[in-house]
XYZ file of N, CA, C and O in Angstrom:
460
model
N 0.983 -1.223 -0.070
C 0.065 -0.008 0.258
C 1.239 0.869 -0.202
O 1.631 1.267 1.028
N 0.470 2.067 -1.106
C 2.120 3.284 -1.316
C 1.005 4.291 -0.485
O -0.725 4.879 -0.236
N 1.266 5.076 0.256
C 0.813 6.356 1.434
C 1.337 7.162 -0.013
O 2.517 8.417 0.203
N 0.458 8.351 0.101
C 0.992 9.397 -0.525
C 1.547 10.253 0.376
O 0.841 10.619 1.398
N 3.049 11.185 0.282
C 3.718 11.712 1.025
C 2.998 12.550 1.586
O 2.472 13.768 0.582
N 2.946 13.488 2.606
C 2.095 14.334 3.156
C 3.862 16.050 3.316
O 3.550 16.654 4.044
N 4.280 15.502 2.791
C 5.735 16.202 3.051
C 6.593 16.453 1.926
O 6.660 15.889 1.206
N 7.437 17.681 2.304
C 8.017 17.867 0.304
C 9.441 18.937 0.816
O 10.190 18.701 1.715
N 9.956 18.349 -0.080
C 11.196 18.829 -0.199
C 11.271 21.123 0.636
O 10.559 21.276 0.516
N 13.156 20.182 1.247
C 13.047 21.163 2.251
C 12.477 21.980 3.421
O 12.774 22.593 4.165
N 11.837 20.589 3.847
C 10.221 20.821 5.162
C 11.493 20.344 6.600
O 11.920 19.722 6.569
N 10.983 21.037 7.557
C 12.023 20.576 8.619
C 10.513 19.359 8.838
O 9.429 19.910 9.113
N 10.361 18.678 9.471
C 10.729 17.392 10.180
C 11.078 16.023 11.267
O 12.074 17.271 11.570
N 10.019 15.789 12.452
C 10.828 15.222 13.131
C 10.216 13.941 13.647
O 9.971 13.894 13.207
N 11.166 13.472 13.912
C 10.996 11.726 14.686
C 11.343 12.275 16.162
O 12.123 12.848 16.451
N 10.403 11.556 17.350
C 10.315 11.787 18.214
C 11.067 10.515 19.160
O 9.792 10.060 18.583
N 10.994 10.686 20.217
C 11.393 9.149 21.484
C 11.406 9.968 22.645
O 12.797 10.234 22.344
N 10.134 9.383 23.370
C 11.159 9.652 24.635
C 10.996 11.344 24.402
O 9.823 12.385 24.355
N 11.697 11.864 25.720
C 12.055 12.935 25.487
C 12.992 13.176 24.639
O 13.815 14.489 25.353
N 12.853 12.935 23.247
C 14.161 13.800 22.456
C 13.522 13.710 21.356
O 13.000 12.929 20.512
N 14.170 14.847 20.581
C 13.139 14.670 18.572
C 15.167 15.253 18.108
O 15.740 15.763 19.002
N 14.284 14.873 17.196
C 15.452 14.842 16.118
C 15.015 15.443 15.164
O 13.564 15.371 14.882
N 15.054 16.897 14.889
C 15.010 17.408 14.003
C 15.842 17.543 12.127
O 16.869 18.058 12.630
N 14.750 17.670 11.503
C 15.245 17.744 10.122
C 15.618 17.983 9.258
O 13.525 19.025 9.473
N 15.077 18.157 7.335
C 14.996 19.042 6.949
C 15.163 17.443 5.529
O 16.134 16.916 5.151
N 13.689 17.580 5.293
C 14.162 16.739 4.041
C 14.656 17.242 3.104
O 14.452 18.163 2.134
N 15.341 15.957 2.439
C 15.779 16.121 1.046
C 15.157 15.477 -0.283
O 15.020 16.141 -0.952
N 14.727 14.213 -0.342
C 14.427 13.959 -0.900
C 12.738 12.659 -0.382
O 12.582 12.585 0.786
N 12.117 12.473 -1.124
C 11.107 11.331 -0.558
C 11.390 10.346 -1.464
O 10.649 10.787 -2.833
N 11.213 9.523 -1.341
C 11.280 7.855 -2.438
C 9.725 7.446 -1.819
O 9.932 6.259 -0.974
N 8.933 7.613 -2.856
C 7.299 6.834 -2.352
C 7.370 5.970 -2.681
O 7.005 5.074 -2.056
N 8.423 5.307 -3.439
C 8.037 3.622 -4.448
C 8.559 2.743 -2.996
O 8.404 1.863 -2.617
N 9.550 2.940 -2.047
C 9.863 2.673 -1.449
C 9.394 3.493 0.396
O 9.975 2.459 1.646
N 9.287 4.632 0.361
C 7.850 5.012 1.741
C 9.476 5.353 2.582
O 8.851 4.686 3.812
N 10.460 5.645 2.066
C 11.207 6.005 2.586
C 11.804 7.645 2.875
O 11.087 8.283 1.995
N 11.789 9.051 3.631
C 12.689 10.033 3.542
C 13.521 10.290 3.578
O 14.448 9.805 4.849
N 14.483 10.476 3.195
C 16.302 11.334 3.275
C 15.724 12.460 3.799
O 15.127 13.069 3.467
N 17.154 12.047 4.603
C 16.129 14.125 5.808
C 18.207 14.879 5.550
O 18.909 12.989 5.930
N 18.271 15.320 6.534
C 19.508 15.551 6.619
C 19.386 16.243 8.287
O 18.753 17.353 8.890
N 19.980 15.626 9.010
C 19.940 16.335 10.562
C 20.214 17.706 10.394
O 21.303 17.634 10.515
N 19.546 18.333 11.642
C 20.025 20.050 11.958
C 20.350 18.911 13.886
O 20.863 20.373 13.852
N 19.155 19.328 14.203
C 19.287 19.225 15.333
C 18.500 18.277 16.355
O 17.741 17.805 15.957
N 19.338 17.783 17.917
C 18.340 17.331 18.781
C 18.437 17.230 20.025
O 18.930 18.546 19.927
N 17.256 18.514 20.173
C 16.906 18.365 21.536
C 16.275 16.990 22.240
O 15.423 16.160 22.661
N 17.198 17.451 23.551
C 16.280 16.398 25.033
C 15.991 16.769 26.312
O 16.577 18.287 26.338
N 15.454 16.743 26.552
C 14.299 17.348 27.677
C 14.365 16.485 28.544
O 13.674 15.165 28.833
N 14.978 16.985 29.975
C 14.707 16.527 31.311
C 14.919 16.698 32.308
O 15.325 17.829 32.837
N 14.678 16.734 33.326
C 13.245 17.557 33.810
C 13.358 19.192 33.862
O 13.971 19.791 34.426
N 12.640 19.504 32.739
C 11.676 21.032 32.372
C 13.644 21.122 31.662
O 14.081 22.678 31.806
N 15.165 20.114 32.201
C 16.325 21.094 31.174
C 16.728 20.860 29.551
O 16.635 19.407 29.725
N 16.847 21.547 28.944
C 16.506 21.435 27.516
C 18.354 21.383 26.801
O 19.190 22.233 27.449
N 18.391 20.334 26.648
C 19.747 19.997 26.014
C 19.509 19.779 24.274
O 18.833 18.888 23.843
N 20.132 21.072 23.850
C 20.855 20.475 21.703
C 22.183 20.424 21.715
O 22.728 20.767 22.328
N 21.900 19.537 20.489
C 23.077 19.709 19.281
C 22.422 19.707 17.824
O 21.864 19.145 17.758
N 24.037 20.288 17.894
C 24.321 20.746 16.663
C 23.852 19.502 15.718
O 25.971 18.813 15.531
N 23.664 18.989 14.873
C 23.212 18.007 14.144
C 24.298 18.279 12.481
O 23.883 16.743 11.526
N 24.425 19.549 12.060
C 24.335 20.219 11.160
C 25.257 18.788 9.460
O 25.242 18.612 8.982
N 26.800 18.468 11.007
C 28.169 18.271 10.339
C 27.327 16.874 10.350
O 29.067 16.154 10.360
N 26.704 16.515 10.323
C 26.852 14.615 10.566
C 26.104 14.437 9.644
O 25.763 15.010 8.338
N 25.879 12.622 9.762
C 25.743 12.719 7.934
C 24.430 11.730 7.852
O 22.852 12.153 8.914
N 23.134 12.337 6.876
C 22.091 12.480 6.379
C 21.463 10.581 6.561
O 21.945 9.452 7.056
N 20.480 11.254 6.832
C 19.177 9.829 7.182
C 18.777 9.133 6.412
O 17.539 10.223 5.582
N 18.656 7.795 6.099
C 16.961 7.472 4.866
C 16.519 7.370 6.097
O 16.650 5.930 6.664
N 14.543 6.612 6.247
C 14.009 6.619 7.203
C 12.446 6.081 7.045
O 12.334 7.506 6.082
N 11.615 5.873 7.550
C 10.695 5.166 7.100
C 9.501 7.225 6.892
O 10.132 7.469 7.948
N 8.909 6.669 6.509
C 8.627 8.059 5.862
C 7.134 7.893 6.892
O 7.642 9.194 7.828
N 6.495 7.090 6.971
C 5.735 7.323 8.336
C 6.202 7.728 9.277
O 4.551 7.867 10.154
N 7.362 7.102 9.816
C 8.247 8.079 10.924
C 7.772 9.503 11.569
O 7.683 9.951 13.072
N 7.615 9.840 10.570
C 8.353 11.344 10.763
C 6.842 12.554 10.675
O 5.826 11.382 10.147
N 6.864 13.282 11.356
C 6.853 14.353 11.770
C 6.639 15.831 11.580
O 7.902 16.310 11.817
N 5.125 16.393 10.401
C 6.126 17.641 10.435
C 6.318 18.560 11.564
O 5.409 18.346 12.389
N 7.690 19.596 11.126
C 7.254 20.490 12.517
C 6.789 21.397 12.300
O 6.104 22.155 11.653
N 6.026 22.263 13.205
C 5.367 23.666 13.194
C 6.328 24.839 13.513
O 7.130 24.199 14.408
N 6.145 25.248 12.613
C 7.501 26.358 12.774
C 7.421 27.389 13.716
O 8.049 27.802 14.411
N 6.300 27.605 14.520
C 6.263 28.366 15.713
C 6.835 27.822 16.456
O 8.248 28.441 17.632
N 6.675 26.658 16.696
C 7.797 25.292 18.286
C 9.529 25.812 17.402
O 10.447 25.471 18.586
N 9.776 25.574 16.066
C 11.484 25.027 15.998
C 11.748 25.753 15.404
O 13.579 26.176 15.883
N 11.448 27.225 15.357
C 12.396 28.839 14.941
C 12.861 29.145 16.005
O 13.922 29.208 15.300
N 12.331 28.655 17.058
C 13.160 29.270 18.271
C 14.395 29.027 18.136
O 15.531 29.060 19.274
N 15.101 26.767 18.102
C 15.367 26.714 18.763
C 16.683 26.179 16.934
O 17.779 26.629 17.050
N 15.960 26.852 15.626
C 16.597 27.153 14.969
C 17.247 28.326 14.327
O 18.541 28.440 13.682
N 16.650 29.546 14.562
C 17.498 30.085 14.108
C 18.777 30.672 15.152
O 19.545 30.954 14.035
N 18.761 30.747 15.499
C 20.725 30.807 16.908
C 21.113 29.956 16.005
O 22.475 30.420 15.434
N 20.966 28.231 15.300
C 21.750 27.467 15.252
C 22.029 28.135 13.355
O 23.536 27.772 13.129
N 21.165 28.622 12.715
C 21.463 28.614 11.581
C 22.004 30.215 11.469
O 23.213 30.242 10.154
N 22.402 29.938 12.389
C 23.190 32.160 12.308
C 24.265 32.447 12.939
O 25.510 32.642 12.640
N 24.497 30.170 13.387
C 26.663 30.481 13.304
C 26.810 29.522 12.816
O 26.335 28.782 11.773
N 28.540 29.025 12.516
C 29.130 27.935 12.025
C 29.176 26.894 12.708
O 29.135 27.464 13.988
N 28.671 25.486 12.561
C 28.564 24.031 13.333
C 30.306 24.646 14.024
O 31.134 24.563 13.242
N 30.637 23.654 15.091
C 31.793 23.574 15.950
C 32.590 22.572 15.569
O 31.803 21.745 16.351
N 33.690 22.315 14.566
C 33.870 20.923 14.197
C 34.962 20.611 15.760
O 34.536 19.698 15.542
N 35.357 21.053 16.957
C 35.240 20.073 17.662
C 34.326 19.368 18.307
O 34.890 17.996 18.758
N 33.275 19.286 18.188
C 31.660 19.135 18.196
C 31.356 18.138 17.659
O 30.502 17.412 17.604
N 31.451 17.683 16.479
C 31.320 17.381 15.718
C 31.375 15.912 15.764
O 30.110 14.812 16.112
N 32.571 15.061 16.382
C 32.441 14.006 17.079
C 31.149 13.513 18.139
O 30.869 12.556 18.191
N 30.609 14.603 18.443
C 30.321 14.345 19.919
C 28.847 14.128 18.928
O 28.583 13.046 19.463
N 28.327 14.362 18.390
C 27.157 15.213 17.514
C 27.033 13.954 17.461
O 25.678 13.117 16.603
N 27.611 13.633 16.519
C 27.989 12.090 15.464
C 27.273 10.709 16.497
O 26.531 10.082 16.158
N 28.072 11.268 17.852
C 27.717 10.045 18.186
C 25.977 10.392 19.229
O 25.310 9.505 19.072
N 25.679 10.874 19.262
C 24.184 11.461 19.471
C 23.056 10.742 18.758
O 22.281 10.441 19.158
N 23.912 10.849 17.629
C 23.213 11.092 16.295
C 23.071 9.241 16.724
O 21.829 8.945 15.953
N 23.712 8.709 16.554
C 24.345 7.045 16.832
C 23.296 7.026 17.174
O 22.450 5.756 17.034
N 23.358 7.552 18.880
C 22.376 6.509 19.456
C 20.862 6.513 20.013
O 20.424 5.788 19.970
N 20.065 7.427 19.067
C 19.108 8.159 18.642
C 19.035 7.190 17.811
O 17.475 6.122 18.312
N 19.301 6.708 17.092
C 18.972 6.048 15.802
C 18.309 4.488 16.235
O 18.029 4.228 16.039
N 20.178 4.537 17.369
C 20.059 2.768 17.499
C 18.392 2.677 18.795
O 17.815 1.402 18.593
N 18.026 4.141 19.020
C 16.534 3.854 20.517
C 15.794 3.458 19.120
O 14.709 2.724 19.526
N 15.847 4.090 17.533
C 14.550 4.284 17.057
C 14.838 3.165 16.829
O 13.619 3.072 16.506
N 16.028 2.488 15.658
C 15.058 1.410 15.128
C 14.840 0.108 16.541
O 14.467 -0.755 15.661
N 15.057 0.388 17.643
C 15.036 -0.880 18.555
C 13.487 -1.221 18.815
O 12.884 -1.719 18.237
N 12.993 0.404 19.153
C 12.001 0.489 19.379
C 10.571 -0.001 17.570
O 9.534 -0.397 18.375
N 11.469 0.497 16.894
C 11.065 0.162 15.238
C 10.924 -1.231 15.367
O 9.520 -1.618 15.185
N 11.702 -1.806 15.619
C 11.628 -3.247 15.596
C 11.168 -3.688 16.280
O 11.156 -4.804 16.759
N 10.580 -3.556 18.072
C 10.398 -4.072 18.808
C 8.626 -4.252 18.729
O 7.455 -5.428 18.912
N 8.248 -3.358 17.414
C 6.311 -3.116 17.555
C 6.242 -4.721 16.657
O 6.117 -4.959 16.286
């Protein structure tokens, strides 16, 4: 069964698991395989009302199930993305960002395959 994608190229979307959200920009939608190719932008973790953000702009692109993504509401994400886009990624933070993205994706993968 093919689902017509509700997302468009350039749109900001997110994946969510518990207290963590991965925001990304849609690069391409592969309708025939129901996949979405995205470019990660930001990881937000909320623990005990403390918010932690990680710049993911220099990490790897991601190909993931189209049905897992939700469209981000501009007013919710602009607060986080505006300052991020105003600066350049910090090279010394890239390994840490890659590690956090990898951990988040592994957690998403486990949840997806437990269902």
